Coordinates of C-alpha atoms and ligand atoms in Angstrom, one line a residue:
M227 CA 0.0 0.1 0.0
A228 CA 2.6 2.6 1.1
S229 CA 4.8 3.4 -2.1
S230 CA 8.4 3.7 -1.9
A231 CA 8.3 7.4 -2.3
A232 CA 6.2 7.5 0.7
L233 CA 8.4 5.4 2.8
A234 CA 11.4 7.6 1.7
L235 CA 9.3 10.5 2.8
I236 CA 8.7 8.9 6.2
A237 CA 12.4 7.9 6.6
T238 CA 13.8 11.5 5.9
A239 CA 11.1 13.1 7.9
A240 CA 11.6 11.0 10.9
P241 CA 14.7 12.6 12.4
T242 CA 13.1 16.1 12.5
S243 CA 9.7 14.9 13.7
A244 CA 11.5 13.0 16.6
K245 CA 9.9 13.9 19.9
P246 CA 11.9 17.2 21.1
A247 CA 11.7 16.0 24.8
L248 CA 14.5 13.3 23.9
P249 CA 17.9 14.8 24.7
D250 CA 20.1 13.0 22.3
Q251 CA 18.7 12.5 18.8
R252 CA 21.8 10.6 17.8
T253 CA 21.2 7.7 20.3
K254 CA 20.6 4.5 18.6
P255 CA 16.8 3.6 18.6
S256 CA 16.0 0.5 20.4
V257 CA 14.9 -2.1 17.9
K258 CA 13.6 -4.6 20.3
I259 CA 8.8 -5.1 22.3
I260 CA 11.3 -2.4 23.8
G261 CA 14.5 -3.9 24.8
G262 CA 13.4 -7.4 24.1
A263 CA 14.0 -10.3 21.9
P264 CA 12.0 -12.8 19.8
Q265 CA 10.3 -15.8 21.4
A266 CA 10.7 -19.3 20.1
V267 CA 7.7 -20.7 18.0
G268 CA 5.5 -22.6 20.2
A269 CA 6.7 -21.2 23.5
Y270 CA 3.6 -19.7 24.5
P271 CA 0.7 -21.9 23.5
W272 CA -1.9 -19.6 25.6
M273 CA -0.7 -16.3 23.9
V274 CA -3.4 -14.6 21.8
S275 CA -3.3 -11.9 19.1
T276 CA -6.6 -10.3 18.8
Q277 CA -7.4 -9.3 15.2
Y278 CA -9.9 -7.6 12.9
R279 CA -11.6 -10.1 10.5
G280 CA -10.8 -9.2 6.8
A281 CA -8.6 -9.7 3.9
G282 CA -5.5 -7.9 4.9
S283 CA -2.3 -9.5 6.6
A284 CA -2.6 -10.8 10.1
L285 CA 0.1 -8.2 10.9
D286 CA -2.2 -5.5 9.8
R287 CA -5.3 -6.9 11.2
H288 CA -3.5 -7.5 14.8
F289 CA -4.5 -4.6 17.3
C290 CA -4.0 -6.1 20.7
G291 CA -2.6 -9.0 22.8
G292 CA -4.5 -11.3 25.1
S293 CA -4.3 -14.7 26.7
L294 CA -6.3 -17.8 27.0
I295 CA -7.6 -18.2 30.6
A296 CA -10.1 -20.8 30.0
P297 CA -10.6 -23.2 26.9
D298 CA -13.3 -20.7 25.5
V299 CA -12.3 -17.5 27.2
V300 CA -9.6 -14.8 26.2
L301 CA -8.5 -12.0 28.8
T302 CA -7.5 -8.8 27.2
A303 CA -7.7 -5.1 28.1
A304 CA -11.0 -3.2 28.2
H305 CA -9.5 -0.2 26.1
C306 CA -8.8 -2.9 23.4
A307 CA -12.5 -4.2 23.5
V308 CA -14.5 -1.1 24.3
D309 CA -15.3 0.0 20.8
A310 CA -15.1 -3.6 19.2
T311 CA -17.9 -5.5 17.7
A312 CA -17.8 -9.5 18.5
G313 CA -18.9 -10.3 14.8
K314 CA -15.8 -8.3 13.3
L315 CA -13.2 -10.0 15.6
E316 CA -11.2 -13.1 15.5
V317 CA -8.3 -14.3 17.8
T318 CA -5.3 -16.5 17.1
V319 CA -4.2 -18.7 20.0
G320 CA -0.8 -20.1 20.3
R321 CA 0.5 -18.4 17.2
T322 CA 4.0 -17.0 17.5
V323 CA 4.6 -15.7 13.7
L324 CA 1.5 -13.6 12.9
S325 CA 1.9 -14.4 9.2
D326 CA 2.2 -18.0 9.5
K327 CA -1.3 -19.5 9.1
R328 CA -0.2 -23.0 10.0
Q329 CA 0.5 -21.9 13.7
G330 CA -1.9 -22.0 16.4
H331 CA -5.8 -21.8 16.5
V332 CA -8.1 -19.4 14.9
R333 CA -11.3 -18.5 16.8
K334 CA -14.4 -16.3 16.3
V335 CA -15.5 -14.1 19.0
T336 CA -19.3 -14.4 20.1
E337 CA -19.2 -12.1 23.1
I338 CA -17.4 -9.3 24.5
V339 CA -17.6 -8.3 28.1
V340 CA -15.9 -5.1 29.1
H341 CA -15.3 -4.5 32.8
P342 CA -18.4 -2.5 34.1
R343 CA -16.3 0.0 36.1
Y344 CA -14.1 0.6 32.8
A345 CA -17.4 1.1 31.0
K346 CA -18.3 3.7 33.6
G347 CA -15.1 5.5 33.0
D348 CA -12.7 4.3 35.6
E349 CA -9.8 3.4 33.4
A350 CA -7.8 1.4 36.1
Y351 CA -10.3 -1.4 35.6
D352 CA -8.7 -2.1 32.2
L353 CA -10.1 -5.8 31.7
A354 CA -12.3 -7.3 29.1
L355 CA -13.0 -11.0 28.2
Y356 CA -13.9 -12.4 24.9
R357 CA -16.0 -15.5 24.6
L358 CA -14.9 -18.0 21.9
N359 CA -17.2 -19.7 19.3
K360 CA -15.4 -23.0 20.2
P361 CA -13.1 -24.1 22.9
V362 CA -9.5 -24.5 22.3
D363 CA -8.8 -28.1 23.3
G364 CA -5.3 -29.3 24.1
V365 CA -3.9 -25.9 25.2
A366 CA -3.4 -25.5 28.8
P367 CA -4.8 -21.8 29.7
V368 CA -2.3 -19.6 31.5
Q369 CA -2.7 -19.7 35.3
L370 CA -4.0 -16.8 37.3
P371 CA -2.8 -16.0 40.7
T372 CA -4.7 -16.8 44.0
P373 CA -7.1 -13.7 44.3
D374 CA -6.3 -11.1 46.9
T375 CA -2.6 -12.1 47.1
D376 CA 0.6 -10.2 46.2
A377 CA 3.2 -13.0 46.7
L378 CA 4.1 -12.6 42.9
L379 CA 4.2 -8.9 43.1
R380 CA 7.3 -8.2 45.1
P381 CA 9.1 -5.0 44.2
G382 CA 12.4 -5.7 42.2
A383 CA 11.3 -9.2 41.1
K384 CA 11.5 -9.9 37.5
A385 CA 8.4 -10.5 35.3
N386 CA 8.2 -10.9 31.6
V387 CA 5.9 -9.2 29.1
I388 CA 5.4 -10.5 25.5
G389 CA 3.6 -9.1 22.4
W390 CA 3.6 -8.0 18.9
G391 CA 3.7 -4.4 19.8
N392 CA 5.8 -1.4 18.8
T393 CA 9.6 -2.1 19.1
N394 CA 10.9 1.3 18.2
T395 CA 9.7 4.6 19.8
R396 CA 11.2 6.8 17.1
L397 CA 9.8 5.1 14.0
P398 CA 6.9 2.7 14.8
Q399 CA 7.7 -0.9 13.7
S400 CA 5.5 -3.9 14.2
P401 CA 7.3 -7.3 14.4
D402 CA 5.8 -10.2 12.8
Q403 CA 7.3 -12.6 15.4
L404 CA 6.3 -12.5 19.0
R405 CA 8.8 -10.6 21.1
G406 CA 9.2 -10.6 24.9
V407 CA 11.2 -8.6 27.5
S408 CA 12.2 -9.2 31.4
V409 CA 10.8 -6.1 33.5
P410 CA 11.4 -5.5 37.1
L411 CA 8.1 -5.2 39.3
L412 CA 7.9 -1.8 41.1
S413 CA 6.2 -0.8 44.5
H414 CA 2.8 1.0 44.4
T415 CA 4.6 3.9 46.0
E416 CA 7.0 4.1 43.0
C417 CA 4.2 3.9 40.5
K418 CA 2.2 6.4 42.1
A419 CA 5.0 8.9 41.9
T420 CA 4.4 8.9 38.0
Y421 CA 0.9 8.2 37.7
K422 CA -1.6 10.3 39.6
E423 CA -4.5 7.9 38.2
Y424 CA -2.6 4.8 39.4
D425 CA -4.9 2.7 41.6
K426 CA -2.9 0.2 43.7
A427 CA -6.1 -1.8 44.5
V428 CA -6.3 -2.9 40.9
N429 CA -3.1 -1.9 39.2
V430 CA 0.8 -3.1 39.2
C431 CA 3.7 -1.5 37.5
A432 CA 6.7 -2.9 35.9
G433 CA 9.7 -1.8 33.7
R434 CA 12.5 0.5 33.5
E435 CA 14.4 2.6 31.0
N436 CA 14.5 0.6 27.6
R437 CA 12.5 -2.2 29.0
D438 CA 8.8 -2.0 28.6
S439 CA 5.7 -2.9 26.6
C440 CA 4.5 -0.4 24.0
Q441 CA 1.4 0.4 21.7
G442 CA 0.1 -2.8 20.3
D443 CA 1.1 -5.0 23.3
S444 CA -2.0 -3.9 25.1
G445 CA -4.3 -6.6 26.5
G446 CA -1.2 -8.9 26.5
P447 CA 0.2 -10.6 29.6
L448 CA 2.7 -9.6 32.3
F449 CA 3.7 -13.1 34.0
R450 CA 6.2 -15.0 36.0
K451 CA 7.2 -18.6 35.7
I452 CA 7.5 -20.2 39.1
S453 CA 8.6 -23.9 39.3
G454 CA 7.7 -24.6 35.8
R455 CA 4.1 -22.9 36.0
T456 CA 3.4 -19.6 34.3
Y457 CA 1.2 -17.1 36.1
Q458 CA -0.1 -14.1 34.5
I459 CA 0.0 -11.3 37.0
G460 CA -0.9 -8.3 34.8
I461 CA -2.7 -7.1 31.5
V462 CA -0.8 -4.6 29.6
S463 CA -2.6 -1.3 30.2
Y464 CA -0.9 2.1 29.7
G465 CA 2.2 4.0 30.1
D466 CA 3.7 7.6 29.4
G467 CA 5.7 6.7 26.3
C468 CA 7.3 3.5 26.0
G469 CA 10.6 2.5 27.8
E470 CA 11.4 6.1 29.1
Q471 CA 13.1 6.6 32.4
G472 CA 10.6 7.3 35.2
A473 CA 7.6 6.3 33.3
P474 CA 7.1 2.5 33.9
G475 CA 4.4 0.4 32.2
V476 CA 1.1 0.0 34.1
Y477 CA -0.9 -3.2 34.1
A478 CA -4.2 -4.2 35.5
S479 CA -3.4 -6.6 38.3
T480 CA -4.9 -10.0 37.9
S481 CA -4.2 -11.2 41.5
S482 CA -6.5 -8.2 42.5
K483 CA -9.9 -9.6 44.0
K484 CA -11.3 -6.3 43.7
L485 CA -10.7 -6.3 39.9
W486 CA -12.6 -9.5 39.6
D487 CA -15.2 -8.9 42.3
T488 CA -16.5 -5.7 40.8
L489 CA -16.7 -7.5 37.2
A490 CA -20.0 -8.7 38.8
E491 CA -21.5 -5.2 38.8
S492 CA -22.8 -6.0 35.3
P493 CA -25.0 -9.0 34.5
Q494 CA -22.6 -10.2 31.6
G495 CA -19.7 -9.7 33.9
K496 CA -21.4 -11.8 36.7
R497 CA -22.2 -14.8 34.3
M498 CA -18.3 -14.6 33.1
K499 CA -17.2 -14.6 36.6
Q500 CA -19.1 -17.6 37.6
L501 CA -18.1 -19.3 34.4
L502 CA -14.5 -18.7 35.3
K503 CA -15.2 -19.6 39.1
R504 CA -13.2 -16.4 40.0
Ligands
LIG740 N1 -2.2 1.4 25.6 C1 -1.0 0.8 24.7 C2 -1.6 -0.2 23.7 O1 -2.8 0.0 23.4 C3 0.0 0.0 25.7 C4 0.8 0.9 26.3 C5 1.7 0.2 27.3 N2 2.6 1.2 27.3 C6 3.7 1.2 28.2 N3 4.6 2.2 28.2 N4 3.9 0.1 28.8 O2 -1.2 -0.9 23.0

């Protein structure tokens, strides 16, 4: 679609249109999620790409990440789902290279449940669920932490975040292959220093300079591997820029009991909560 002339224009225009706040224009742009590396094919069978249905390439149709938390339920971010229509969506489960149609399982979305508090305007409750047309059998869903615990949220501990989001904050770039980066968890006090709207009851923060999630990673998982089991502790939600010093990534905290309990404030949310036994 983009002509080579247009690409050349973008390429030459880029240095001058770089954000003026960045002090050293000559610093090599990070070419990695931000600061990460490609993930092995098949490493995350429960990982989800949410896509608009249509004729374009999977790379163009991808808009957010997600995770399989039950055979027929995908967890994602509310801001990914709030303007979507179920009939126009599909998901790939367990695909690593978006363009490789042989990888993973494709499902349609039959129902979208946006967290009722997010729907009412509280952006801290950035959680949504997609019901799939058919269960994905033979794939173990990712594990969620025990509700109302913070054992996996110790500040300084390392977590991982994966996604097909932007790898370059100067000249947006979307990778075809899933990428991941290890990010340190922060204390609530530290997060609050950067984000006034941060809500420690339902959020958790992670990341440092040049290690972060970015646009297109939203809805995807922040997780830890403990004794061979993978626990999803967060959902990619927001951040001020990507990978900038003093602006960590903010995640909806999946161990928060409040996040799940308040899901029941809408009838669909209540049904989903019962279905998930959460
Ligand atoms: N809201 C972004 C998205 O829709 C994700 C932002 C994450 N930003 C960050 N710095 N961690 O993809």
